[in-house]
């Protein structure tokens, strides 16, 4: 296994391909599972959902295979046993319906990670009737975003990506703050040991928006780090959140908007119903050229240290970050290894992360290890996210290590594939 290289410059996401008229494949209705996770209420059908379902046709025919990024044969839809009547799918009709020129379209989103939840909420906010399918039995069961640090650092991430991520990244902070509680706008602190002081200068050259700090400046921001580092950088405009609480709150918001979540529903875009299907399955989508970048993380608990913001500890081989959470918890992450392995963290990774935490502050030597997990980040060869459309299927994938930072922007681009660009009135609203 080799460690992943730095991301390539981020550009605008590719436009959809094969967006000609398509037929609507048959509807397959998975069993509704009840969700009981960290305050997320069980998802019983609402009267409006039942009425909507009763009014919607229930096709039962078969659909030919359909790939989201390539040519697609025309699907065949049945209107009853033994029928094979074709029905053309019109993107214009869908956009008109979304804008009030007809009944709201039925949109299916697959995958309840950060990309899927952001997309589902964005579509629901624009008036669509959205059903979200998640193969796990509860929120976060298979999502890489459940293991994320929850940092919203557009300036810091530009160190290894293109500066074009800064604008959507800054907008993402506002997006999250307006929809979920607990967004902390305390910035990011970047430090390095004395022997790695050159890393601070290099990081500063490759980024913008930072205030240089000396030892006194570091102490003023984080008193518990007093005397430990001689220089650092403070990115005051950055923010962070607890990803698990944020995803739970986002799911609850989605349901308040009238959306339905179906847990334990392992469906594919080709088989599931809906006028439009948004595929947000990440690695599980098995899309061409999509690769897995493994990441390992720890969650520690300590009452001996207090931090108010994420702290990045630079190192030429393995830079790490420590993100504070409520209740004396700290997330320490994360490795980047080119690997398809889906097991738990390796001993080497665990030792490296623990050593890094100890190097930041010796109090972590007595910290309790609460959690230790590994996940697989979906990434394309250029490490850029892609939002594409083919027929009725929109694909959102490849967010790499920028899930919380770029998911809101990807969600808006997915909505544009369905609705078209926002009107001036919608933007002003």
PDB file of C-alpha atoms in Angstrom, residues 82-314:
ATOM      1  CA  UNK A  82     -47.792  -8.083 -19.666  1.00  0.00           C
ATOM      2  CA  UNK A  83     -47.514  -4.504 -20.958  1.00  0.00           C
ATOM      3  CA  UNK A  84     -44.363  -2.936 -22.419  1.00  0.00           C
ATOM      4  CA  UNK A  85     -45.498   0.561 -23.341  1.00  0.00           C
ATOM      5  CA  UNK A  86     -42.611   3.059 -23.539  1.00  0.00           C
ATOM      6  CA  UNK A  87     -42.825   6.420 -21.825  1.00  0.00           C
ATOM      7  CA  UNK A  88     -40.370   9.184 -22.721  1.00  0.00           C
ATOM      8  CA  UNK A  89     -38.592  10.950 -19.849  1.00  0.00           C
ATOM      9  CA  UNK A  90     -38.299  14.705 -20.282  1.00  0.00           C
ATOM     10  CA  UNK A  91     -35.813  16.742 -18.263  1.00  0.00           C
ATOM     11  CA  UNK A  92     -37.667  19.898 -19.290  1.00  0.00           C
ATOM     12  CA  UNK A  93     -40.883  18.505 -17.858  1.00  0.00           C
ATOM     13  CA  UNK A  94     -39.069  17.657 -14.642  1.00  0.00           C
ATOM     14  CA  UNK A  95     -37.643  21.162 -14.346  1.00  0.00           C
ATOM     15  CA  UNK A  96     -41.049  22.698 -15.027  1.00  0.00           C
ATOM     16  CA  UNK A  97     -42.665  20.503 -12.387  1.00  0.00           C
ATOM     17  CA  UNK A  98     -40.018  21.503  -9.884  1.00  0.00           C
ATOM     18  CA  UNK A  99     -40.754  25.160 -10.571  1.00  0.00           C
ATOM     19  CA  UNK A 100     -44.470  24.786 -10.025  1.00  0.00           C
ATOM     20  CA  UNK A 101     -45.619  24.013 -13.581  1.00  0.00           C
ATOM     21  CA  UNK A 102     -46.888  20.583 -12.508  1.00  0.00           C
ATOM     22  CA  UNK A 103     -46.836  18.108  -9.640  1.00  0.00           C
ATOM     23  CA  UNK A 104     -43.507  17.954  -7.765  1.00  0.00           C
ATOM     24  CA  UNK A 105     -41.303  15.234  -9.276  1.00  0.00           C
ATOM     25  CA  UNK A 106     -40.560  12.111  -7.282  1.00  0.00           C
ATOM     26  CA  UNK A 107     -36.825  12.137  -6.630  1.00  0.00           C
ATOM     27  CA  UNK A 108     -34.875   9.246  -5.156  1.00  0.00           C
ATOM     28  CA  UNK A 109     -31.509   9.785  -3.459  1.00  0.00           C
ATOM     29  CA  UNK A 110     -29.361   6.737  -2.707  1.00  0.00           C
ATOM     30  CA  UNK A 111     -26.837   6.998   0.117  1.00  0.00           C
ATOM     31  CA  UNK A 112     -27.248   8.867   3.411  1.00  0.00           C
ATOM     32  CA  UNK A 113     -23.689  10.069   3.824  1.00  0.00           C
ATOM     33  CA  UNK A 114     -22.825  13.747   3.717  1.00  0.00           C
ATOM     34  CA  UNK A 115     -23.270  13.966  -0.076  1.00  0.00           C
ATOM     35  CA  UNK A 116     -26.645  12.212  -0.032  1.00  0.00           C
ATOM     36  CA  UNK A 117     -28.049  14.138   2.923  1.00  0.00           C
ATOM     37  CA  UNK A 118     -26.922  17.520   1.588  1.00  0.00           C
ATOM     38  CA  UNK A 119     -28.428  16.680  -1.795  1.00  0.00           C
ATOM     39  CA  UNK A 120     -31.696  15.396  -0.318  1.00  0.00           C
ATOM     40  CA  UNK A 121     -32.104  18.517   1.832  1.00  0.00           C
ATOM     41  CA  UNK A 122     -31.267  20.849  -1.057  1.00  0.00           C
ATOM     42  CA  UNK A 123     -33.834  19.172  -3.316  1.00  0.00           C
ATOM     43  CA  UNK A 124     -36.494  19.143  -0.596  1.00  0.00           C
ATOM     44  CA  UNK A 125     -35.884  22.834   0.075  1.00  0.00           C
ATOM     45  CA  UNK A 126     -36.654  23.485  -3.592  1.00  0.00           C
ATOM     46  CA  UNK A 127     -39.988  21.700  -3.396  1.00  0.00           C
ATOM     47  CA  UNK A 128     -39.246  18.191  -4.633  1.00  0.00           C
ATOM     48  CA  UNK A 129     -40.768  15.054  -3.111  1.00  0.00           C
ATOM     49  CA  UNK A 130     -37.635  13.165  -2.046  1.00  0.00           C
ATOM     50  CA  UNK A 131     -37.093   9.634  -0.764  1.00  0.00           C
ATOM     51  CA  UNK A 132     -33.650   8.829   0.655  1.00  0.00           C
ATOM     52  CA  UNK A 133     -32.480   5.193   0.636  1.00  0.00           C
ATOM     53  CA  UNK A 134     -29.675   4.006   2.939  1.00  0.00           C
ATOM     54  CA  UNK A 135     -28.429   0.428   2.912  1.00  0.00           C
ATOM     55  CA  UNK A 136     -27.362   0.511   6.580  1.00  0.00           C
ATOM     56  CA  UNK A 137     -29.859  -0.023   9.363  1.00  0.00           C
ATOM     57  CA  UNK A 138     -29.042   3.348  10.935  1.00  0.00           C
ATOM     58  CA  UNK A 139     -27.505   6.676  10.068  1.00  0.00           C
ATOM     59  CA  UNK A 140     -23.736   6.527   9.604  1.00  0.00           C
ATOM     60  CA  UNK A 141     -23.513   2.761   9.404  1.00  0.00           C
ATOM     61  CA  UNK A 142     -21.518   2.691   6.166  1.00  0.00           C
ATOM     62  CA  UNK A 143     -20.723   6.350   5.429  1.00  0.00           C
ATOM     63  CA  UNK A 144     -17.126   7.553   5.305  1.00  0.00           C
ATOM     64  CA  UNK A 145     -18.409  10.949   6.469  1.00  0.00           C
ATOM     65  CA  UNK A 146     -19.418   9.424   9.830  1.00  0.00           C
ATOM     66  CA  UNK A 147     -15.671   9.058  10.526  1.00  0.00           C
ATOM     67  CA  UNK A 148     -14.722  12.524   9.274  1.00  0.00           C
ATOM     68  CA  UNK A 149     -13.013  15.205  11.297  1.00  0.00           C
ATOM     69  CA  UNK A 150     -15.786  17.692  10.572  1.00  0.00           C
ATOM     70  CA  UNK A 151     -13.394  20.485   9.660  1.00  0.00           C
ATOM     71  CA  UNK A 152     -14.526  23.269   7.326  1.00  0.00           C
ATOM     72  CA  UNK A 153     -11.091  24.595   6.281  1.00  0.00           C
ATOM     73  CA  UNK A 154     -11.176  26.060   2.752  1.00  0.00           C
ATOM     74  CA  UNK A 155      -7.882  27.920   3.135  1.00  0.00           C
ATOM     75  CA  UNK A 156      -5.962  25.046   4.711  1.00  0.00           C
ATOM     76  CA  UNK A 157      -7.217  22.527   2.158  1.00  0.00           C
ATOM     77  CA  UNK A 158      -5.954  24.775  -0.630  1.00  0.00           C
ATOM     78  CA  UNK A 159      -2.456  23.776   0.520  1.00  0.00           C
ATOM     79  CA  UNK A 160      -2.838  20.487  -1.350  1.00  0.00           C
ATOM     80  CA  UNK A 161      -5.636  21.441  -3.765  1.00  0.00           C
ATOM     81  CA  UNK A 162      -6.430  24.380  -6.011  1.00  0.00           C
ATOM     82  CA  UNK A 163      -7.454  27.751  -4.601  1.00  0.00           C
ATOM     83  CA  UNK A 164     -10.771  27.373  -6.445  1.00  0.00           C
ATOM     84  CA  UNK A 165     -12.091  25.343  -3.492  1.00  0.00           C
ATOM     85  CA  UNK A 166     -11.926  28.420  -1.247  1.00  0.00           C
ATOM     86  CA  UNK A 167     -15.120  30.098  -2.486  1.00  0.00           C
ATOM     87  CA  UNK A 168     -17.415  27.033  -2.259  1.00  0.00           C
ATOM     88  CA  UNK A 169     -15.699  26.089   0.991  1.00  0.00           C
ATOM     89  CA  UNK A 170     -16.447  29.448   2.594  1.00  0.00           C
ATOM     90  CA  UNK A 171     -20.024  29.209   1.340  1.00  0.00           C
ATOM     91  CA  UNK A 172     -20.262  25.755   2.919  1.00  0.00           C
ATOM     92  CA  UNK A 173     -19.619  27.227   6.367  1.00  0.00           C
ATOM     93  CA  UNK A 174     -22.668  29.477   5.965  1.00  0.00           C
ATOM     94  CA  UNK A 175     -24.682  26.570   4.522  1.00  0.00           C
ATOM     95  CA  UNK A 176     -24.005  24.340   7.513  1.00  0.00           C
ATOM     96  CA  UNK A 177     -24.501  27.101  10.070  1.00  0.00           C
ATOM     97  CA  UNK A 178     -27.938  27.924   8.659  1.00  0.00           C
ATOM     98  CA  UNK A 179     -29.113  24.303   8.831  1.00  0.00           C
ATOM     99  CA  UNK A 180     -27.533  22.508  11.788  1.00  0.00           C
ATOM    100  CA  UNK A 181     -26.487  23.551  15.310  1.00  0.00           C
ATOM    101  CA  UNK A 182     -22.949  23.374  16.601  1.00  0.00           C
ATOM    102  CA  UNK A 183     -20.900  25.041  13.863  1.00  0.00           C
ATOM    103  CA  UNK A 184     -17.880  26.593  15.597  1.00  0.00           C
ATOM    104  CA  UNK A 185     -16.244  29.562  13.854  1.00  0.00           C
ATOM    105  CA  UNK A 186     -13.008  29.572  15.835  1.00  0.00           C
ATOM    106  CA  UNK A 187     -10.646  29.115  12.917  1.00  0.00           C
ATOM    107  CA  UNK A 188      -7.815  26.609  12.539  1.00  0.00           C
ATOM    108  CA  UNK A 189      -4.416  26.636  14.251  1.00  0.00           C
ATOM    109  CA  UNK A 190      -1.429  25.206  12.357  1.00  0.00           C
ATOM    110  CA  UNK A 191       1.756  24.370  14.281  1.00  0.00           C
ATOM    111  CA  UNK A 192       4.934  22.334  13.863  1.00  0.00           C
ATOM    112  CA  UNK A 193       7.756  21.153  16.079  1.00  0.00           C
ATOM    113  CA  UNK A 194      11.005  23.141  16.099  1.00  0.00           C
ATOM    114  CA  UNK A 195      12.744  20.640  13.835  1.00  0.00           C
ATOM    115  CA  UNK A 196       9.875  20.905  11.322  1.00  0.00           C
ATOM    116  CA  UNK A 197       9.686  24.708  11.391  1.00  0.00           C
ATOM    117  CA  UNK A 198      10.246  24.814   7.641  1.00  0.00           C
ATOM    118  CA  UNK A 199       6.867  23.159   7.191  1.00  0.00           C
ATOM    119  CA  UNK A 200       5.173  26.267   8.598  1.00  0.00           C
ATOM    120  CA  UNK A 201       6.830  28.478   5.983  1.00  0.00           C
ATOM    121  CA  UNK A 202       5.958  26.035   3.198  1.00  0.00           C
ATOM    122  CA  UNK A 203       2.326  25.772   4.346  1.00  0.00           C
ATOM    123  CA  UNK A 204       2.048  29.560   4.531  1.00  0.00           C
ATOM    124  CA  UNK A 205       3.364  29.967   0.982  1.00  0.00           C
ATOM    125  CA  UNK A 206       0.809  27.521  -0.403  1.00  0.00           C
ATOM    126  CA  UNK A 207      -2.212  29.027   1.357  1.00  0.00           C
ATOM    127  CA  UNK A 208      -3.872  32.372   2.020  1.00  0.00           C
ATOM    128  CA  UNK A 209      -5.978  33.887   4.767  1.00  0.00           C
ATOM    129  CA  UNK A 210      -3.554  33.112   7.620  1.00  0.00           C
ATOM    130  CA  UNK A 211      -2.179  35.250  10.423  1.00  0.00           C
ATOM    131  CA  UNK A 212       1.395  34.305  11.470  1.00  0.00           C
ATOM    132  CA  UNK A 213       1.793  33.605  15.175  1.00  0.00           C
ATOM    133  CA  UNK A 214       4.711  33.479  17.569  1.00  0.00           C
ATOM    134  CA  UNK A 215       4.739  31.523  20.825  1.00  0.00           C
ATOM    135  CA  UNK A 216       2.751  34.218  22.625  1.00  0.00           C
ATOM    136  CA  UNK A 217       0.149  34.304  19.869  1.00  0.00           C
ATOM    137  CA  UNK A 218      -0.287  30.539  20.060  1.00  0.00           C
ATOM    138  CA  UNK A 219      -0.686  30.724  23.836  1.00  0.00           C
ATOM    139  CA  UNK A 220      -3.307  33.460  23.485  1.00  0.00           C
ATOM    140  CA  UNK A 221      -5.402  31.220  21.224  1.00  0.00           C
ATOM    141  CA  UNK A 222      -4.796  27.909  22.981  1.00  0.00           C
ATOM    142  CA  UNK A 223      -3.480  28.364  26.552  1.00  0.00           C
ATOM    143  CA  UNK A 224      -2.923  24.616  26.988  1.00  0.00           C
ATOM    144  CA  UNK A 225      -0.319  24.725  24.199  1.00  0.00           C
ATOM    145  CA  UNK A 226       1.740  27.405  25.976  1.00  0.00           C
ATOM    146  CA  UNK A 227       5.476  26.909  25.540  1.00  0.00           C
ATOM    147  CA  UNK A 228       5.117  23.962  23.185  1.00  0.00           C
ATOM    148  CA  UNK A 229       5.443  25.665  19.779  1.00  0.00           C
ATOM    149  CA  UNK A 230       7.406  28.710  18.668  1.00  0.00           C
ATOM    150  CA  UNK A 231       5.479  29.619  15.544  1.00  0.00           C
ATOM    151  CA  UNK A 232       2.220  28.855  13.845  1.00  0.00           C
ATOM    152  CA  UNK A 233      -0.543  30.072  11.558  1.00  0.00           C
ATOM    153  CA  UNK A 234      -4.111  31.011  12.441  1.00  0.00           C
ATOM    154  CA  UNK A 235      -6.784  30.713   9.737  1.00  0.00           C
ATOM    155  CA  UNK A 236      -9.460  32.739  11.508  1.00  0.00           C
ATOM    156  CA  UNK A 237     -12.206  32.375   8.869  1.00  0.00           C
ATOM    157  CA  UNK A 238     -12.384  28.580   9.093  1.00  0.00           C
ATOM    158  CA  UNK A 239     -14.784  26.498  11.171  1.00  0.00           C
ATOM    159  CA  UNK A 240     -15.572  22.991  12.365  1.00  0.00           C
ATOM    160  CA  UNK A 241     -18.502  20.855  13.497  1.00  0.00           C
ATOM    161  CA  UNK A 242     -19.187  17.431  14.959  1.00  0.00           C
ATOM    162  CA  UNK A 243     -19.987  15.351  11.858  1.00  0.00           C
ATOM    163  CA  UNK A 244     -22.177  12.813  13.646  1.00  0.00           C
ATOM    164  CA  UNK A 245     -24.338  15.446  15.285  1.00  0.00           C
ATOM    165  CA  UNK A 246     -24.458  17.459  12.065  1.00  0.00           C
ATOM    166  CA  UNK A 247     -25.568  14.499   9.938  1.00  0.00           C
ATOM    167  CA  UNK A 248     -28.210  13.556  12.504  1.00  0.00           C
ATOM    168  CA  UNK A 249     -29.531  17.137  12.556  1.00  0.00           C
ATOM    169  CA  UNK A 250     -29.522  17.260   8.759  1.00  0.00           C
ATOM    170  CA  UNK A 251     -31.542  14.029   8.569  1.00  0.00           C
ATOM    171  CA  UNK A 252     -34.074  15.485  10.995  1.00  0.00           C
ATOM    172  CA  UNK A 253     -34.309  18.661   8.908  1.00  0.00           C
ATOM    173  CA  UNK A 254     -34.882  16.561   5.790  1.00  0.00           C
ATOM    174  CA  UNK A 255     -37.811  14.802   7.447  1.00  0.00           C
ATOM    175  CA  UNK A 256     -39.300  18.098   8.622  1.00  0.00           C
ATOM    176  CA  UNK A 257     -39.236  19.192   4.980  1.00  0.00           C
ATOM    177  CA  UNK A 258     -41.405  16.187   4.122  1.00  0.00           C
ATOM    178  CA  UNK A 259     -38.677  13.788   3.022  1.00  0.00           C
ATOM    179  CA  UNK A 260     -38.700  10.061   3.750  1.00  0.00           C
ATOM    180  CA  UNK A 261     -35.673   8.003   4.847  1.00  0.00           C
ATOM    181  CA  UNK A 262     -35.674   4.257   4.248  1.00  0.00           C
ATOM    182  CA  UNK A 263     -32.956   2.471   6.200  1.00  0.00           C
ATOM    183  CA  UNK A 264     -31.897  -1.071   5.368  1.00  0.00           C
ATOM    184  CA  UNK A 265     -32.726  -0.343   1.727  1.00  0.00           C
ATOM    185  CA  UNK A 266     -29.904  -1.587  -0.513  1.00  0.00           C
ATOM    186  CA  UNK A 267     -31.081  -0.433  -3.935  1.00  0.00           C
ATOM    187  CA  UNK A 268     -29.421   0.476  -7.225  1.00  0.00           C
ATOM    188  CA  UNK A 269     -30.164   3.501  -9.424  1.00  0.00           C
ATOM    189  CA  UNK A 270     -31.369   1.279 -12.259  1.00  0.00           C
ATOM    190  CA  UNK A 271     -33.895  -0.643 -10.164  1.00  0.00           C
ATOM    191  CA  UNK A 272     -35.340   1.999  -7.859  1.00  0.00           C
ATOM    192  CA  UNK A 273     -38.293   4.205  -8.742  1.00  0.00           C
ATOM    193  CA  UNK A 274     -38.486   7.968  -9.061  1.00  0.00           C
ATOM    194  CA  UNK A 275     -38.600  10.522 -11.865  1.00  0.00           C
ATOM    195  CA  UNK A 276     -34.961  11.306 -11.090  1.00  0.00           C
ATOM    196  CA  UNK A 277     -32.419   9.226  -9.146  1.00  0.00           C
ATOM    197  CA  UNK A 278     -29.406  10.830  -7.435  1.00  0.00           C
ATOM    198  CA  UNK A 279     -26.634   8.290  -6.829  1.00  0.00           C
ATOM    199  CA  UNK A 280     -24.593   9.305  -3.750  1.00  0.00           C
ATOM    200  CA  UNK A 281     -23.289   5.864  -2.771  1.00  0.00           C
ATOM    201  CA  UNK A 282     -19.597   6.755  -2.709  1.00  0.00           C
ATOM    202  CA  UNK A 283     -17.327   3.715  -3.004  1.00  0.00           C
ATOM    203  CA  UNK A 284     -20.360   1.413  -3.182  1.00  0.00           C
ATOM    204  CA  UNK A 285     -21.278   2.926  -6.559  1.00  0.00           C
ATOM    205  CA  UNK A 286     -18.291   1.105  -8.079  1.00  0.00           C
ATOM    206  CA  UNK A 287     -18.088   3.754 -10.788  1.00  0.00           C
ATOM    207  CA  UNK A 288     -15.409   3.496 -13.477  1.00  0.00           C
ATOM    208  CA  UNK A 289     -12.083   5.014 -12.352  1.00  0.00           C
ATOM    209  CA  UNK A 290     -13.364   5.570  -8.793  1.00  0.00           C
ATOM    210  CA  UNK A 291     -10.758   4.465  -6.267  1.00  0.00           C
ATOM    211  CA  UNK A 292     -10.581   3.998  -2.516  1.00  0.00           C
ATOM    212  CA  UNK A 293      -8.313   6.129  -0.330  1.00  0.00           C
ATOM    213  CA  UNK A 294      -8.251   4.580   3.098  1.00  0.00           C
ATOM    214  CA  UNK A 295      -8.327   6.784   6.179  1.00  0.00           C
ATOM    215  CA  UNK A 296      -7.841   5.772   9.816  1.00  0.00           C
ATOM    216  CA  UNK A 297      -8.864   7.814  12.846  1.00  0.00           C
ATOM    217  CA  UNK A 298      -9.040   7.807  16.629  1.00  0.00           C
ATOM    218  CA  UNK A 299     -11.454   9.378  19.075  1.00  0.00           C
ATOM    219  CA  UNK A 300      -9.896  10.105  22.462  1.00  0.00           C
ATOM    220  CA  UNK A 301     -11.310  11.429  25.713  1.00  0.00           C
ATOM    221  CA  UNK A 302      -9.245  13.589  28.038  1.00  0.00           C
ATOM    222  CA  UNK A 303     -10.065  16.007  30.835  1.00  0.00           C
ATOM    223  CA  UNK A 304      -6.445  17.197  30.996  1.00  0.00           C
ATOM    224  CA  UNK A 305      -6.422  19.377  27.896  1.00  0.00           C
ATOM    225  CA  UNK A 306      -8.725  21.975  26.365  1.00  0.00           C
ATOM    226  CA  UNK A 307      -8.703  23.082  22.738  1.00  0.00           C
ATOM    227  CA  UNK A 308     -11.072  25.565  21.100  1.00  0.00           C
ATOM    228  CA  UNK A 309     -10.369  24.830  17.436  1.00  0.00           C
ATOM    229  CA  UNK A 310      -8.834  22.175  15.165  1.00  0.00           C
ATOM    230  CA  UNK A 311      -5.056  22.038  15.450  1.00  0.00           C
ATOM    231  CA  UNK A 312      -2.973  20.789  12.532  1.00  0.00           C
ATOM    232  CA  UNK A 313       0.436  19.413  13.438  1.00  0.00           C
ATOM    233  CA  UNK A 314       2.630  19.575  10.347  1.00  0.00           C
TER     234      UNK A 314
END
